Amino acid sequence: METTRLSDNINETEELKVTFYPELFLQRRIWILNFLRKENVTRVLDVGCGEGQLLTPLCQPAPWLTPPPPSILPPPETPSSPDDLVPSTPTYNDDDIPNLHLTEVHGLDISSEDLAFAMEACAPPKHVPDEGNSSPGFRSYTAGVQRWEELICKVWQGGLEVINEEFVDMECIVAMEVIEHLPDGIFQAFAPVLLGVYHPEFLLVTTPSYTFNDRFLPPNAPRIARSGYLDPTRRTDRIFRHSDHKFEWTRDEFKAWCEETAKEWGYVVRQTSIGLPLQEDPFGRDEQLEGATQVAEFRRLESMDNKTREGKGRVRVKELGITGQPHEALAVYKHTANAVAMKPKPLEDVAERVILKMEEFREAFMRVEELWFEADIAALCGGWVEVLVRAIEECPKLQLKRDVDGIRKGRSMWSVELIGGVANPAQYWPAGGETNADCIPADWSPVEDPEDIWEESDFGSSTGVDGDISANTSEDDGIYDSENDHVGWRGKSGWKGAVSKSPKSPKSPKKANHGWSVSADWGAVEANWGDVQHSAMSSTAGWDGDESDGDTTS
């Protein structure tokens, strides 16, 4: 019996299906962000930043600071006996890939239209008042992540061939899908300016792999079957992925350019590829063709002096005779840190607030990170999550649980037990299988005379729905607001972080008793928000809000 091969019954005049997950533009960004985290980079320049797809995650705040010094959080005291052994607090930030703690971010591009979006992406978020946060059961981490470190972000307009003195000695420069768009004259200035004049510690480059383009067609397919764009320079007969590409390098061509450039400017380079398709190639070429995007990381060597690099680069740029307008700073944004950053309160105060929060939420167990994203707790810790962990460890009413059923878990799964705490949280909504009628108190009775309702409240008052947060009524009910009824395409939805509240009619003579908002039985906590400052209301989810141009393979 003959074996059916994947390549059987394939029309050689049609392109093969090639898709990626995550999408290719996301895989490029993930590769860059992982490198920046691994190397603990703090200052970044994104050349060819476009609409700010990379600037957006770069401007997001880290959830907490790097570990505090011993002067802030001394090592735990040595126990007097084995019976008194208290496990020492590990470094909570000890991740395989740590958080980014950037202090300076620059974006450069020539397109004013693209930079308009980049400026919007980099701007500090507008402060949103935390209405209702004092209500028991309201968890403030839904409002967003606080910023603990100051960040300066500048958006520049200009060409990369023009020297910007502010970029000299930049720690890391990123050129993501840029080099293939450069005309020949500008391309000649790429290495002298970036690796010579600016001489960063790291340069990250991504560019399409022309070798991978064979993956779109069967081996013997005619060239006419390939959709794309002919080489606009007419130096080759190649078909490119994008109409603005001036070249697309094969794997060998990219390797040769990387090694020659690194040698000339005193760098060591490591190149590889990313972006393997989900589908298996029916002709078995996956290993040969590798990924759709070629990537290279240049790392500066100490064998060449930086002054030598810079001087050589300036001479080369002058010899090229390229002139252009000086860079213009279109926007300079200062993302301020929380006023209480690096000013932790005593451990006893932190532990007390944790206990109050868990009692407020009627939770016997909560994850450490769930508690951390309560804004008042993070503020008491001064932005150091290690302070929270130490406060939990040293409190006799709390127990830090690093394992589940004897299996040690990663720090993101650590939980806190409130010793003697309530095991079941309060339920504000009917449980599964119940109806609203099942939740009616036994001693409740309906109004005997319906006319009493109209006597006690005028038409339009909120008496009938006070305490019902699902009612969503207001004085403007029935009026369509076309300016507010929308969700922004860059992720600015009007409902994020909002709390629906029933209106209070000025005509109503009675004040409704919202039984779900205050409970003497399990302790309404009077929150002190005087030392809590939000400076970032958007999530660090990373890449939400990015708008790809639809070309996921370019």
XYZ file of C-alpha atoms in Angstrom:
554
model
C 0.000 0.000 0.000
C 1.465 3.360 -1.072
C 2.044 6.057 1.513
C 0.405 9.411 0.819
C 2.851 12.295 1.057
C 1.974 15.815 2.190
C 3.071 17.156 -1.206
C 0.625 14.988 -3.126
C -2.319 16.732 -4.779
C -0.753 20.196 -4.398
C -1.380 22.691 -7.168
C 2.079 24.007 -8.059
C 0.645 27.247 -9.456
C -0.847 28.298 -6.103
C 0.882 29.654 -3.007
C 1.072 27.479 0.082
C -0.710 28.423 3.278
C 1.731 30.014 5.718
C 0.560 31.436 9.065
C 2.267 32.296 12.341
C 1.354 32.228 16.008
C 1.896 34.607 17.611
C 1.719 36.792 14.538
C 5.092 37.608 13.073
C 5.117 41.271 14.117
C 4.477 40.159 17.707
C 7.257 37.570 17.603
C 9.707 40.299 16.572
C 8.622 42.476 19.452
C 8.797 39.603 21.935
C 12.362 38.837 20.835
C 13.409 42.466 21.389
C 11.663 42.843 24.750
C 13.105 39.586 26.049
C 16.605 40.731 25.131
C 16.137 44.106 26.837
C 14.872 42.393 29.997
C 17.653 39.829 30.032
C 20.339 42.514 29.717
C 18.627 44.893 32.197
C 18.700 47.713 29.653
C 17.554 51.109 30.979
C 18.072 53.473 27.976
C 16.683 52.639 24.506
C 16.496 54.335 21.104
C 14.004 52.943 18.571
C 15.025 54.106 15.071
C 12.202 53.915 12.565
C 9.713 53.749 15.432
C 6.712 54.270 13.141
C 3.431 54.521 15.044
C 5.064 53.467 18.307
C 4.329 49.750 18.302
C 7.504 49.092 20.310
C 7.411 52.362 22.252
C 4.040 51.402 23.721
C 5.294 48.456 25.832
C 8.567 50.275 26.552
C 6.646 53.063 28.273
C 4.648 50.744 30.511
C 5.670 50.768 34.196
C 7.198 47.789 35.943
C 4.850 46.375 38.604
C 7.479 46.838 41.337
C 10.991 48.087 41.946
C 14.199 46.083 41.818
C 15.077 44.486 45.197
C 15.712 46.957 48.034
C 19.201 47.411 49.521
C 20.056 45.907 52.924
C 19.718 49.351 54.476
C 16.010 49.248 53.634
C 15.302 45.563 54.190
C 18.048 43.888 56.265
C 18.494 40.124 56.023
C 16.353 38.219 58.535
C 17.950 37.572 61.916
C 19.603 34.214 62.459
C 17.248 31.951 64.459
C 18.380 31.015 67.946
C 17.375 27.378 67.466
C 16.160 25.081 64.652
C 12.663 25.202 66.127
C 12.565 28.965 65.572
C 13.677 28.659 61.974
C 11.961 31.200 59.743
C 12.672 30.802 56.020
C 14.573 33.785 54.692
C 12.836 35.998 52.193
C 14.011 35.124 48.682
C 14.459 37.800 46.062
C 10.974 38.143 44.682
C 12.281 39.632 41.433
C 14.531 36.627 40.734
C 12.853 35.686 37.445
C 14.307 33.993 34.399
C 13.380 37.167 32.482
C 13.059 40.139 34.876
C 10.873 43.189 34.447
C 12.054 46.176 32.450
C 13.096 49.192 34.512
C 13.640 51.799 31.799
C 14.567 55.385 32.628
C 14.920 56.831 29.110
C 13.155 55.967 25.833
C 13.594 57.685 22.450
C 11.680 57.169 19.213
C 12.888 58.429 15.806
C 11.064 58.426 12.473
C 10.668 60.600 9.378
C 6.883 60.293 9.021
C 4.917 63.000 10.821
C 1.713 61.007 10.329
C 3.149 57.940 12.057
C 4.720 60.019 14.798
C 1.337 61.502 15.687
C 0.277 58.013 16.794
C 3.652 57.401 18.449
C 3.209 60.517 20.596
C -0.207 59.316 21.665
C 1.271 55.928 22.602
C 4.056 57.503 24.684
C 2.064 60.154 26.498
C 1.529 59.703 30.241
C -1.952 58.329 30.933
C -4.533 60.737 32.199
C -5.400 60.347 35.865
C -8.750 58.640 36.410
C -10.347 59.267 39.826
C -10.816 56.074 41.813
C -14.492 56.575 42.630
C -15.902 54.028 45.002
C -12.600 52.478 46.054
C -13.505 52.881 49.719
C -16.418 50.486 49.352
C -15.795 47.085 50.963
C -15.184 44.433 48.348
C -13.938 46.841 45.665
C -10.488 45.705 44.527
C -8.440 48.687 43.447
C -6.054 46.761 41.196
C -8.690 47.013 38.478
C -7.727 50.692 38.131
C -4.244 49.973 36.779
C -0.569 49.659 37.720
C 1.282 52.352 39.617
C 4.614 53.711 38.418
C 7.543 53.457 40.821
C 10.345 54.839 38.624
C 10.535 58.041 36.616
C 10.692 57.669 32.835
C 11.625 60.273 30.213
C 10.293 59.614 26.707
C 11.177 61.726 23.672
C 9.696 61.451 20.186
C 11.911 62.801 17.384
C 11.316 63.530 13.713
C 14.246 63.197 11.330
C 16.401 60.810 9.326
C 18.781 58.316 10.911
C 21.587 59.569 8.629
C 21.594 62.879 10.557
C 23.625 62.819 13.767
C 21.747 63.604 16.980
C 24.192 64.372 19.784
C 21.650 63.240 22.370
C 21.929 59.659 21.061
C 25.706 59.397 21.604
C 26.504 56.702 24.179
C 22.974 55.276 24.010
C 22.795 51.971 25.847
C 20.740 50.073 23.246
C 19.492 50.917 19.746
C 16.730 48.951 18.031
C 16.152 48.856 14.250
C 13.072 46.662 13.817
C 12.170 46.076 10.141
C 13.951 49.296 9.141
C 17.116 48.503 7.227
C 15.344 46.974 4.198
C 13.445 50.264 3.649
C 16.566 52.452 3.387
C 17.650 53.932 0.043
C 21.246 53.148 -0.822
C 22.635 56.507 0.285
C 20.932 56.325 3.692
C 21.886 52.666 4.074
C 25.572 53.591 3.705
C 25.229 55.784 6.805
C 23.440 53.136 8.909
C 26.495 51.508 10.512
C 28.738 54.625 10.723
C 26.038 56.591 12.567
C 24.548 53.871 14.788
C 27.638 51.761 15.591
C 30.232 54.483 15.075
C 29.000 57.860 16.313
C 26.463 56.514 18.816
C 28.455 53.302 19.671
C 25.722 51.699 21.835
C 26.422 48.724 24.030
C 23.817 46.778 22.024
C 22.272 47.087 18.555
C 19.281 44.890 17.660
C 18.345 44.442 13.985
C 15.458 42.545 12.403
C 14.832 42.166 8.663
C 12.876 39.806 6.362
C 14.555 36.615 5.162
C 14.467 36.256 1.395
C 15.516 32.627 1.863
C 12.240 31.973 3.652
C 10.235 33.343 0.708
C 10.641 29.967 -1.029
C 8.293 28.603 1.628
C 5.355 30.358 -0.024
C 5.570 28.221 -3.192
C 6.196 24.592 -4.169
C 9.793 23.990 -5.349
C 8.936 23.867 -9.052
C 6.317 26.611 -9.140
C 6.677 29.298 -11.811
C 7.731 32.766 -10.602
C 4.421 34.195 -11.795
C 2.686 32.219 -9.050
C 4.383 34.289 -6.327
C 2.451 37.352 -5.207
C 4.522 40.311 -4.066
C 6.507 43.226 -5.442
C 9.355 43.276 -7.944
C 12.648 44.721 -6.719
C 12.055 48.483 -7.205
C 15.799 49.132 -7.634
C 15.943 46.598 -10.503
C 19.246 45.308 -9.157
C 17.712 41.820 -8.976
C 14.704 39.976 -10.331
C 13.540 39.098 -6.824
C 9.976 39.415 -5.619
C 9.744 41.173 -2.243
C 7.092 41.077 0.484
C 6.505 44.841 0.666
C 6.310 47.561 -1.969
C 8.747 49.818 -0.080
C 11.503 47.211 0.425
C 14.711 48.231 -1.303
C 16.232 44.773 -0.757
C 15.586 41.483 1.027
C 18.643 39.497 2.056
C 19.125 35.767 1.895
C 20.386 34.073 5.028
C 23.973 34.019 3.714
C 23.828 37.671 2.612
C 22.581 38.796 6.006
C 25.248 36.771 7.794
C 27.985 38.270 5.613
C 26.796 41.850 6.236
C 26.517 41.271 9.998
C 30.003 39.783 10.335
C 31.665 42.424 8.139
C 29.915 45.288 9.956
C 30.689 43.893 13.418
C 34.367 43.479 12.566
C 34.696 47.008 11.202
C 33.131 48.711 14.220
C 34.442 46.548 17.043
C 31.408 44.413 17.840
C 30.606 40.737 18.120
C 27.375 39.634 16.471
C 24.998 36.726 16.886
C 22.402 36.175 14.184
C 19.515 33.734 13.988
C 15.914 33.697 12.794
C 12.427 33.729 14.299
C 8.970 33.099 12.914
C 8.427 29.439 12.096
C 5.091 28.761 10.362
C 2.382 26.759 12.040
C 2.039 24.496 9.016
C 4.592 21.805 8.227
C 6.158 22.310 4.825
C 4.814 19.511 2.583
C 8.192 19.408 0.831
C 10.297 19.081 3.986
C 12.177 22.392 3.663
C 11.514 23.828 7.156
C 15.018 23.189 8.524
C 16.636 24.521 5.370
C 14.572 27.723 5.121
C 14.459 28.522 8.873
C 12.376 31.482 10.102
C 10.652 34.292 8.248
C 12.520 37.081 10.079
C 16.283 37.339 10.468
C 17.520 38.876 13.718
C 20.941 40.002 14.887
C 22.265 41.249 18.218
C 25.464 43.305 18.071
C 27.397 43.497 21.344
C 30.164 46.086 21.791
C 33.708 44.836 22.428
C 36.213 46.606 24.635
C 39.006 46.002 22.130
C 38.147 49.284 20.380
C 37.930 52.581 22.239
C 34.611 54.417 22.014
C 36.325 57.647 21.008
C 37.925 55.784 18.121
C 34.547 54.442 17.008
C 32.917 57.847 17.284
C 35.655 59.676 15.423
C 35.702 57.086 12.649
C 31.932 57.297 12.316
C 31.876 61.088 12.057
C 34.563 61.033 9.356
C 32.640 58.402 7.377
C 29.387 60.367 7.555
C 31.181 63.509 6.406
C 32.699 61.616 3.474
C 29.257 60.421 2.406
C 28.226 64.049 2.018
C 24.697 63.416 3.234
C 22.866 66.463 4.494
C 19.533 66.717 6.230
C 17.480 68.717 8.663
C 18.420 68.422 12.354
C 16.157 66.185 14.402
C 13.143 67.910 15.933
C 11.832 66.823 19.307
C 8.080 66.686 18.698
C 7.287 65.625 22.261
C 9.066 65.206 25.572
C 7.110 63.291 28.176
C 7.952 62.840 31.821
C 6.283 59.881 33.494
C 6.559 60.716 37.183
C 6.982 58.097 39.866
C 4.643 57.620 42.809
C 5.471 60.121 45.549
C 5.902 57.294 48.087
C 8.299 55.247 45.917
C 11.235 53.925 47.969
C 9.614 55.202 51.184
C 8.213 52.046 52.815
C 6.239 52.090 56.054
C 7.057 49.764 58.975
C 6.438 46.074 58.366
C 3.787 46.033 61.094
C 1.746 48.642 59.200
C 1.988 46.622 55.995
C 0.893 43.399 57.702
C -2.012 45.169 59.389
C -3.257 46.485 56.052
C -2.995 42.991 54.529
C -5.112 41.583 57.364
C -7.711 44.343 56.963
C -7.880 43.754 53.202
C -8.349 40.000 53.559
C -11.033 40.533 56.187
C -12.672 43.141 53.993
C -12.755 40.734 51.063
C -13.677 37.833 53.380
C -10.813 35.794 51.961
C -8.826 33.259 53.981
C -6.333 32.835 51.099
C -5.091 35.376 48.574
C -2.225 35.356 46.132
C 0.674 37.680 46.980
C 0.396 39.434 43.634
C -3.346 39.892 44.105
C -2.636 41.762 47.330
C 0.183 43.713 45.699
C -2.121 45.249 43.123
C -4.186 46.788 45.898
C -2.860 50.323 45.511
C -2.722 51.159 49.216
C -0.728 48.026 50.067
C 1.836 48.665 47.316
C 2.141 52.282 48.488
C 2.836 51.211 52.077
C 5.653 49.019 50.707
C 7.179 51.925 48.799
C 7.036 49.919 45.565
C 9.116 47.010 46.892
C 7.242 43.717 46.745
C 9.928 42.169 48.957
C 8.700 44.403 51.784
C 5.256 42.874 51.407
C 6.667 39.340 51.518
C 8.785 40.088 54.602
C 5.821 41.703 56.383
C 3.751 38.576 55.736
C 6.544 36.293 56.970
C 7.003 38.166 60.233
C 3.309 38.514 61.092
C 1.983 35.747 63.396
C -1.529 36.140 61.944
C -0.372 35.510 58.377
C 1.360 32.586 56.723
C 3.216 32.706 53.416
C 2.592 29.549 51.394
C 5.214 28.862 48.745
C 4.022 25.373 47.889
C 0.828 23.488 47.151
C 0.506 19.903 48.407
C 4.227 19.853 49.128
C 5.192 21.013 45.634
C 7.195 24.244 45.543
C 5.563 26.787 43.228
C 6.944 29.747 41.360
C 6.680 33.093 43.112
C 3.711 34.139 40.953
C 1.732 31.352 42.653
C 2.686 32.217 46.231
C -0.317 32.764 48.446
C -1.077 34.178 51.885
C -3.223 32.510 54.519
C -5.076 34.598 57.085
C -4.956 32.329 60.114
C -8.489 31.914 61.418
C -9.882 33.901 58.489
C -13.225 33.390 56.792
C -13.043 30.545 54.304
C -15.843 31.657 51.975
C -16.030 35.122 50.382
C -19.241 37.099 50.453
C -21.511 36.642 47.420
C -23.188 39.651 45.932
C -24.858 37.747 43.098
C -26.969 34.573 43.073
C -24.977 31.344 43.056
C -25.272 28.906 40.172
C -28.766 27.496 39.804
C -30.354 30.216 41.948
C -32.528 33.088 40.859
C -32.904 36.582 42.259
C -35.988 35.400 44.138
C -33.875 32.869 46.061
C -31.887 35.739 47.576
C -34.895 37.624 48.995
C -34.679 37.786 52.826
C -37.275 35.702 54.671
C -38.707 38.710 56.544
C -39.181 40.839 53.443
C -42.700 41.730 52.317
C -43.823 43.737 49.305
C -45.513 47.118 49.669
C -49.195 46.536 50.273
C -50.366 49.678 48.497
C -48.610 50.433 45.216
C -49.651 54.066 45.566
C -47.219 54.360 48.500
C -44.357 54.110 46.034
C -45.480 57.201 44.146
C -46.150 59.096 47.346
C -42.634 58.495 48.675
C -40.708 59.297 45.488
C -41.342 61.499 42.492
C -41.162 60.056 39.023
C -37.551 59.819 37.861
C -36.012 59.357 41.287
C -33.706 56.433 41.984
C -35.582 54.979 44.955
C -36.676 51.957 43.006
C -33.141 50.959 42.024
C -30.958 52.214 44.868
C -28.554 49.462 45.758
C -28.986 47.724 42.394
C -25.729 48.228 40.548
C -27.130 46.454 37.501
C -29.746 49.101 36.882
C -27.367 51.566 35.159
C -30.012 54.257 35.125
C -29.285 57.976 34.977
C -30.954 61.270 34.316
C -29.854 60.950 30.677
C -31.499 57.568 30.097
C -32.913 57.348 26.634
C -30.554 59.978 25.217
C -27.944 58.679 22.786
C -24.551 60.320 23.168
C -22.689 59.748 19.935
C -19.498 61.335 21.289
C -19.179 58.980 24.235
C -20.668 55.787 22.841
C -17.480 54.341 21.374
C -14.398 52.301 22.114
C -11.166 53.816 20.847
C -9.200 51.714 18.367
C -6.073 52.167 20.466
C -7.662 50.511 23.465
C -9.168 53.561 25.208
C -12.491 52.122 26.172
C -14.759 54.296 28.242
C -15.755 51.530 30.616
C -12.268 50.519 31.759
C -11.931 50.983 35.481
C -15.370 52.584 35.787
C -17.872 51.754 38.507
C -21.563 51.932 37.685
C -23.512 53.948 40.270
C -27.217 54.516 40.684
C -28.188 58.193 40.712
C -29.562 59.899 43.759
C -32.524 62.098 43.068
C -32.491 65.477 44.815
C -36.242 65.137 45.237
C -36.063 61.931 47.193
C -36.728 62.550 50.913
C -35.162 59.265 51.954
C -31.616 58.028 51.780
C -31.398 54.486 50.526
C -29.530 51.953 52.648
C -27.100 50.111 50.393
C -26.763 46.936 52.370
C -24.026 45.537 50.130
C -21.730 48.533 50.531
C -21.317 48.636 54.319
C -21.151 45.669 56.657
C -20.472 45.975 60.362
C -20.127 42.209 60.653
C -16.957 41.858 58.638
C -15.414 45.265 59.013
C -15.675 48.141 56.629
C -12.170 49.548 56.380
C -11.632 53.262 56.165
C -8.954 53.416 53.483
C -6.284 56.079 53.766
C -5.489 57.183 50.211
C -3.469 60.231 51.140
C -0.187 58.610 50.209
C -1.368 56.730 47.143
C -0.710 58.253 43.746
C -1.596 56.670 40.405
C 0.561 57.672 37.467
C -0.214 54.826 35.078
C -3.738 53.612 34.584
C -3.058 51.256 31.694
C -2.223 47.608 31.981
C 1.224 46.108 31.364
C -0.317 43.454 29.250
C 2.270 44.546 26.793
C 1.016 44.576 23.324
C -2.696 45.310 23.398
C -3.524 48.333 21.316
C -0.920 47.696 18.634
C -2.297 48.116 15.161
C -0.470 46.066 12.582
C -0.603 47.254 8.998
C -1.983 43.887 8.083
C 1.294 42.700 6.605
C 2.248 40.065 9.134
C 5.040 38.580 7.044
C 6.975 41.705 6.082
